[in-house]
Coordinates of N, CA and C in Angstrom, one line a residue:
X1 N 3.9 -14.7 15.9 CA 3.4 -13.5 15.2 C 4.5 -12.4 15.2
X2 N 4.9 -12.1 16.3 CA 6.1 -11.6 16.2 C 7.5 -11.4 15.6
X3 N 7.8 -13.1 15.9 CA 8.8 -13.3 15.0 C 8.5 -13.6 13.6
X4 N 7.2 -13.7 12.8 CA 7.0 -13.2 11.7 C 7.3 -11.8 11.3
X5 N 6.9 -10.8 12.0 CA 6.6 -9.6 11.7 C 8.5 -9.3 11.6
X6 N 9.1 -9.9 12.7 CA 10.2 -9.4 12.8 C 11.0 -9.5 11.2
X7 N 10.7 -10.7 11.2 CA 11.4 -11.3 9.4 C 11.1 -11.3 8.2
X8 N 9.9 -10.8 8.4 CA 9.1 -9.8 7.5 C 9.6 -8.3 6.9
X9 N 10.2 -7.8 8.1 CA 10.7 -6.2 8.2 C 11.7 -6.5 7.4
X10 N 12.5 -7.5 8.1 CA 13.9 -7.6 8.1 C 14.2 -7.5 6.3
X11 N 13.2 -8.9 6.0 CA 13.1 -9.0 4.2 C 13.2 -8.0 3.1
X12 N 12.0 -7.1 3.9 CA 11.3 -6.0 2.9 C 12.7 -4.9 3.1
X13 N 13.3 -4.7 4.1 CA 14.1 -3.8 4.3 C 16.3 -4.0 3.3
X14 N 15.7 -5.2 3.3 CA 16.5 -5.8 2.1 C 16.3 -5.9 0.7
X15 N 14.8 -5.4 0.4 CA 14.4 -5.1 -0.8 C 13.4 -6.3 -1.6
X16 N 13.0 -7.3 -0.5 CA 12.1 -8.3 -0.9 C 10.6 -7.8 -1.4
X17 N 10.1 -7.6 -2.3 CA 8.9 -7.0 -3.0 C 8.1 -7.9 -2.2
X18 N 8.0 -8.7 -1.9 CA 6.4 -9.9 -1.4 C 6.8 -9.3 0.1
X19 N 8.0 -9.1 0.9 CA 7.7 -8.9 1.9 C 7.2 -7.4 1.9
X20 N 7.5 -6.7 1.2 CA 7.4 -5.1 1.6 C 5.5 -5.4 0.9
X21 N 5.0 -5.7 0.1 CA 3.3 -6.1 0.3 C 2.7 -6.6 1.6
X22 N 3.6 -7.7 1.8 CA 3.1 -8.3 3.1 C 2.6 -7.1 4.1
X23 N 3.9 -6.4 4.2 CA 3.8 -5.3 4.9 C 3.0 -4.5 4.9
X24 N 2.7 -4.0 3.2 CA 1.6 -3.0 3.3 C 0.1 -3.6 3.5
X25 N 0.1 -5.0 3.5 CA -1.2 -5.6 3.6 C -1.6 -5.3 5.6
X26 N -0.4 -5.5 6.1 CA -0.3 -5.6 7.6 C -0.8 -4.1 8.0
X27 N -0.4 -3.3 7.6 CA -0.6 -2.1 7.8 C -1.8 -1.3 7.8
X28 N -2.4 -2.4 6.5 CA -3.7 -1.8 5.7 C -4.9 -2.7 6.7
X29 N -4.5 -3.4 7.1 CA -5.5 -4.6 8.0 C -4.9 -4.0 9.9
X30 N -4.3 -3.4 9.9 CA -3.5 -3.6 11.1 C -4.2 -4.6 12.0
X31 N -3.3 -5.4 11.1 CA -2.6 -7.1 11.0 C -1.4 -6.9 12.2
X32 N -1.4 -8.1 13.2 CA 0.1 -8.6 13.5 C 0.6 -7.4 15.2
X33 N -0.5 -6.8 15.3 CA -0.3 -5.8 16.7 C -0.2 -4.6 15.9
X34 N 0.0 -3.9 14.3 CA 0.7 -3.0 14.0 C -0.5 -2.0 13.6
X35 N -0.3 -0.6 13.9 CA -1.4 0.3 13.6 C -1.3 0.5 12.4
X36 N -3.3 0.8 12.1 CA -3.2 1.2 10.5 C -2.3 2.5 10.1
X37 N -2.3 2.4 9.0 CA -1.0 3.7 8.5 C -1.1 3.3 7.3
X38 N -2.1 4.1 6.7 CA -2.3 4.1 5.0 C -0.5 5.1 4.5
X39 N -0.1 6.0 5.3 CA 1.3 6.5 5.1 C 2.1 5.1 4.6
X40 N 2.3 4.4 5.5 CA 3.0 3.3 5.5 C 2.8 2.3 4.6
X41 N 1.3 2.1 4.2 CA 0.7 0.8 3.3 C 1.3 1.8 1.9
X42 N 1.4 3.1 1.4 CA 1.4 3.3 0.2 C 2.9 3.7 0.3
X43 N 3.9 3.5 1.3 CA 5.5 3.3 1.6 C 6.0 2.1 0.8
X44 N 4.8 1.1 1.3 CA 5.9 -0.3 1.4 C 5.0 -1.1 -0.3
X45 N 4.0 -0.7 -0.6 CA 3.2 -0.9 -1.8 C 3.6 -0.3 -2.8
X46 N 4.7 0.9 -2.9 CA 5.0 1.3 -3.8 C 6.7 0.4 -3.7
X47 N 7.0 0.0 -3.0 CA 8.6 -0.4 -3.2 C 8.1 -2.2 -3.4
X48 N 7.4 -2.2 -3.6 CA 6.7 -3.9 -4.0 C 6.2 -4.0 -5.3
X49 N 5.9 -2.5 -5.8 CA 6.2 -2.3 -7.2 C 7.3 -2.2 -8.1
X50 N 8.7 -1.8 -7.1 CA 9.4 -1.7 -7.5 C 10.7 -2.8 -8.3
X51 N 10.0 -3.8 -8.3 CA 11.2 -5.1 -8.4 C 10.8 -4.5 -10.5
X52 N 11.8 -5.9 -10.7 CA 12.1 -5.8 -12.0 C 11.2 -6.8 -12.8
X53 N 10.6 -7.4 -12.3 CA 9.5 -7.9 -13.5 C 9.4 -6.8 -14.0
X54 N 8.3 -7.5 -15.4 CA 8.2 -6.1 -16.5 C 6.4 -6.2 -15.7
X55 N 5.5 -7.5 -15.3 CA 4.3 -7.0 -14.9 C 4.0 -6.9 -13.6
X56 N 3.7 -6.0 -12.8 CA 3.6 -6.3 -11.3 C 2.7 -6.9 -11.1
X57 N 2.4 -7.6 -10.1 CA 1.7 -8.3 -9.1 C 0.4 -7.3 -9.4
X58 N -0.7 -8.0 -9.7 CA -2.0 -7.1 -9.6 C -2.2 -6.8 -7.8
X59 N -2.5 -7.8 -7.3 CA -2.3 -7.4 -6.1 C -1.5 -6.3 -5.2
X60 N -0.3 -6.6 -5.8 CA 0.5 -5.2 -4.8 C 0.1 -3.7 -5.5
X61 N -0.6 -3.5 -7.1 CA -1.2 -2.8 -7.3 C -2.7 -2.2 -6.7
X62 N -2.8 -3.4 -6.2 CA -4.6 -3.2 -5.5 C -4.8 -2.5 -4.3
X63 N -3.9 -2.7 -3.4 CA -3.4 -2.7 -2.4 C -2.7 -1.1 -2.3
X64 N -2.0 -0.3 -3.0 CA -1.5 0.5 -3.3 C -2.6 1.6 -4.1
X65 N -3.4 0.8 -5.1 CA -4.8 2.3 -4.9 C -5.8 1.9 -3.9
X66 N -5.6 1.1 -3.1 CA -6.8 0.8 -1.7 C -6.0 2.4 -1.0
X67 N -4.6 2.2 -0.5 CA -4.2 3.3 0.5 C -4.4 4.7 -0.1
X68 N -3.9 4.9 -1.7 CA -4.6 6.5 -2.4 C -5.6 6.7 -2.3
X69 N -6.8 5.7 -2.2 CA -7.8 6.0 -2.4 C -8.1 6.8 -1.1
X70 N -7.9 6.0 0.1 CA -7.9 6.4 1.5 C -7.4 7.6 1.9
X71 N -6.1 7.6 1.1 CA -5.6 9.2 1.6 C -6.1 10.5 1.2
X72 N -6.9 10.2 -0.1 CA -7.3 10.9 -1.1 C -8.4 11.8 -0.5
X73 N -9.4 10.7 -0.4 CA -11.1 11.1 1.0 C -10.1 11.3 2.5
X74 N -9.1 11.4 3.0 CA -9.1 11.9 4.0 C -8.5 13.7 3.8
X75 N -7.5 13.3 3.1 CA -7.3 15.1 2.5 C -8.3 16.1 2.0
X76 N -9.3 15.4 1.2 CA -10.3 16.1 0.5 C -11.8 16.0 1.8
X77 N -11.3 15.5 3.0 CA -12.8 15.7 3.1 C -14.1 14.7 2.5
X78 N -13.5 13.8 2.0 CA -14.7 12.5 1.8 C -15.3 13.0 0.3
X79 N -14.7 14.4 0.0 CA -14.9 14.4 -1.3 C -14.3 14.3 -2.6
X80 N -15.3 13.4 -3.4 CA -14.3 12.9 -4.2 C -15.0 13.3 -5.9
X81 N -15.5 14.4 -5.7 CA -15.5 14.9 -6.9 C -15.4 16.4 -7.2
X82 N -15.7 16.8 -8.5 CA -14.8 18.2 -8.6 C -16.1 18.8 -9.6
X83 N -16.7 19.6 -8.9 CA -17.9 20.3 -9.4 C -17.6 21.2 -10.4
X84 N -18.4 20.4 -11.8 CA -18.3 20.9 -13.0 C -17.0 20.4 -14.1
X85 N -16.5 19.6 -13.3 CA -15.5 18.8 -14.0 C -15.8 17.4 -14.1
X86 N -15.8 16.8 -15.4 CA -16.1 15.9 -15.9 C -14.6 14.8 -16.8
X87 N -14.7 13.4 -16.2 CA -13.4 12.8 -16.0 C -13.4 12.2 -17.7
X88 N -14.7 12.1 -18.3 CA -14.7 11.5 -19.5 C -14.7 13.0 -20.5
X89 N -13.6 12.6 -21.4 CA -13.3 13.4 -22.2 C -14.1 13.7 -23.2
X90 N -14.4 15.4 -23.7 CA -15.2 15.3 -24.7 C -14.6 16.0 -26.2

């Protein structure tokens, strides 16, 4: 487990998109001994979007509004709507 995690870092920090998800998945589960850190899961989730295919991975997208979403209810307070504001356009 360790020396996973070790060559896992090592990848993602070389700019491997599957390792830097791996990562944010580890993060998001604290997976592998590593504390959760939604900071960290929407770090390494956004640089897993960043490769050059033209479509990303749905997954490394899922994963990346899992941690917004998280940070979103922790900034706001668990609140996630905006009184008197309506998201469907009229």
């Amino acid at each position: 487990e360790k020396e996973h995690l070790h060559y896992t870092t090592l990848a993602a920090s070389q700019g491997n998109y599957e390792a830097c998800c791996l990562l944010g998945q580890h993060f998001l589960n604290a997976d592998c001994g590593l504390p959760k850190s939604l900071i960290l899961v929407k770090h390494y989730s956004e640089k897993s979007l960043e490769h050059d295919e033209k479509e990303g991975d749905p997954i490394f997208a899922y994963i990346l509004s899992c941690a917004l979403l998280q940070l979103g209810k922790e900034r706001y307070e668990e609140i996630m709507e905006i009184p008197g504001h309506s998201p469907i356009p009229t």
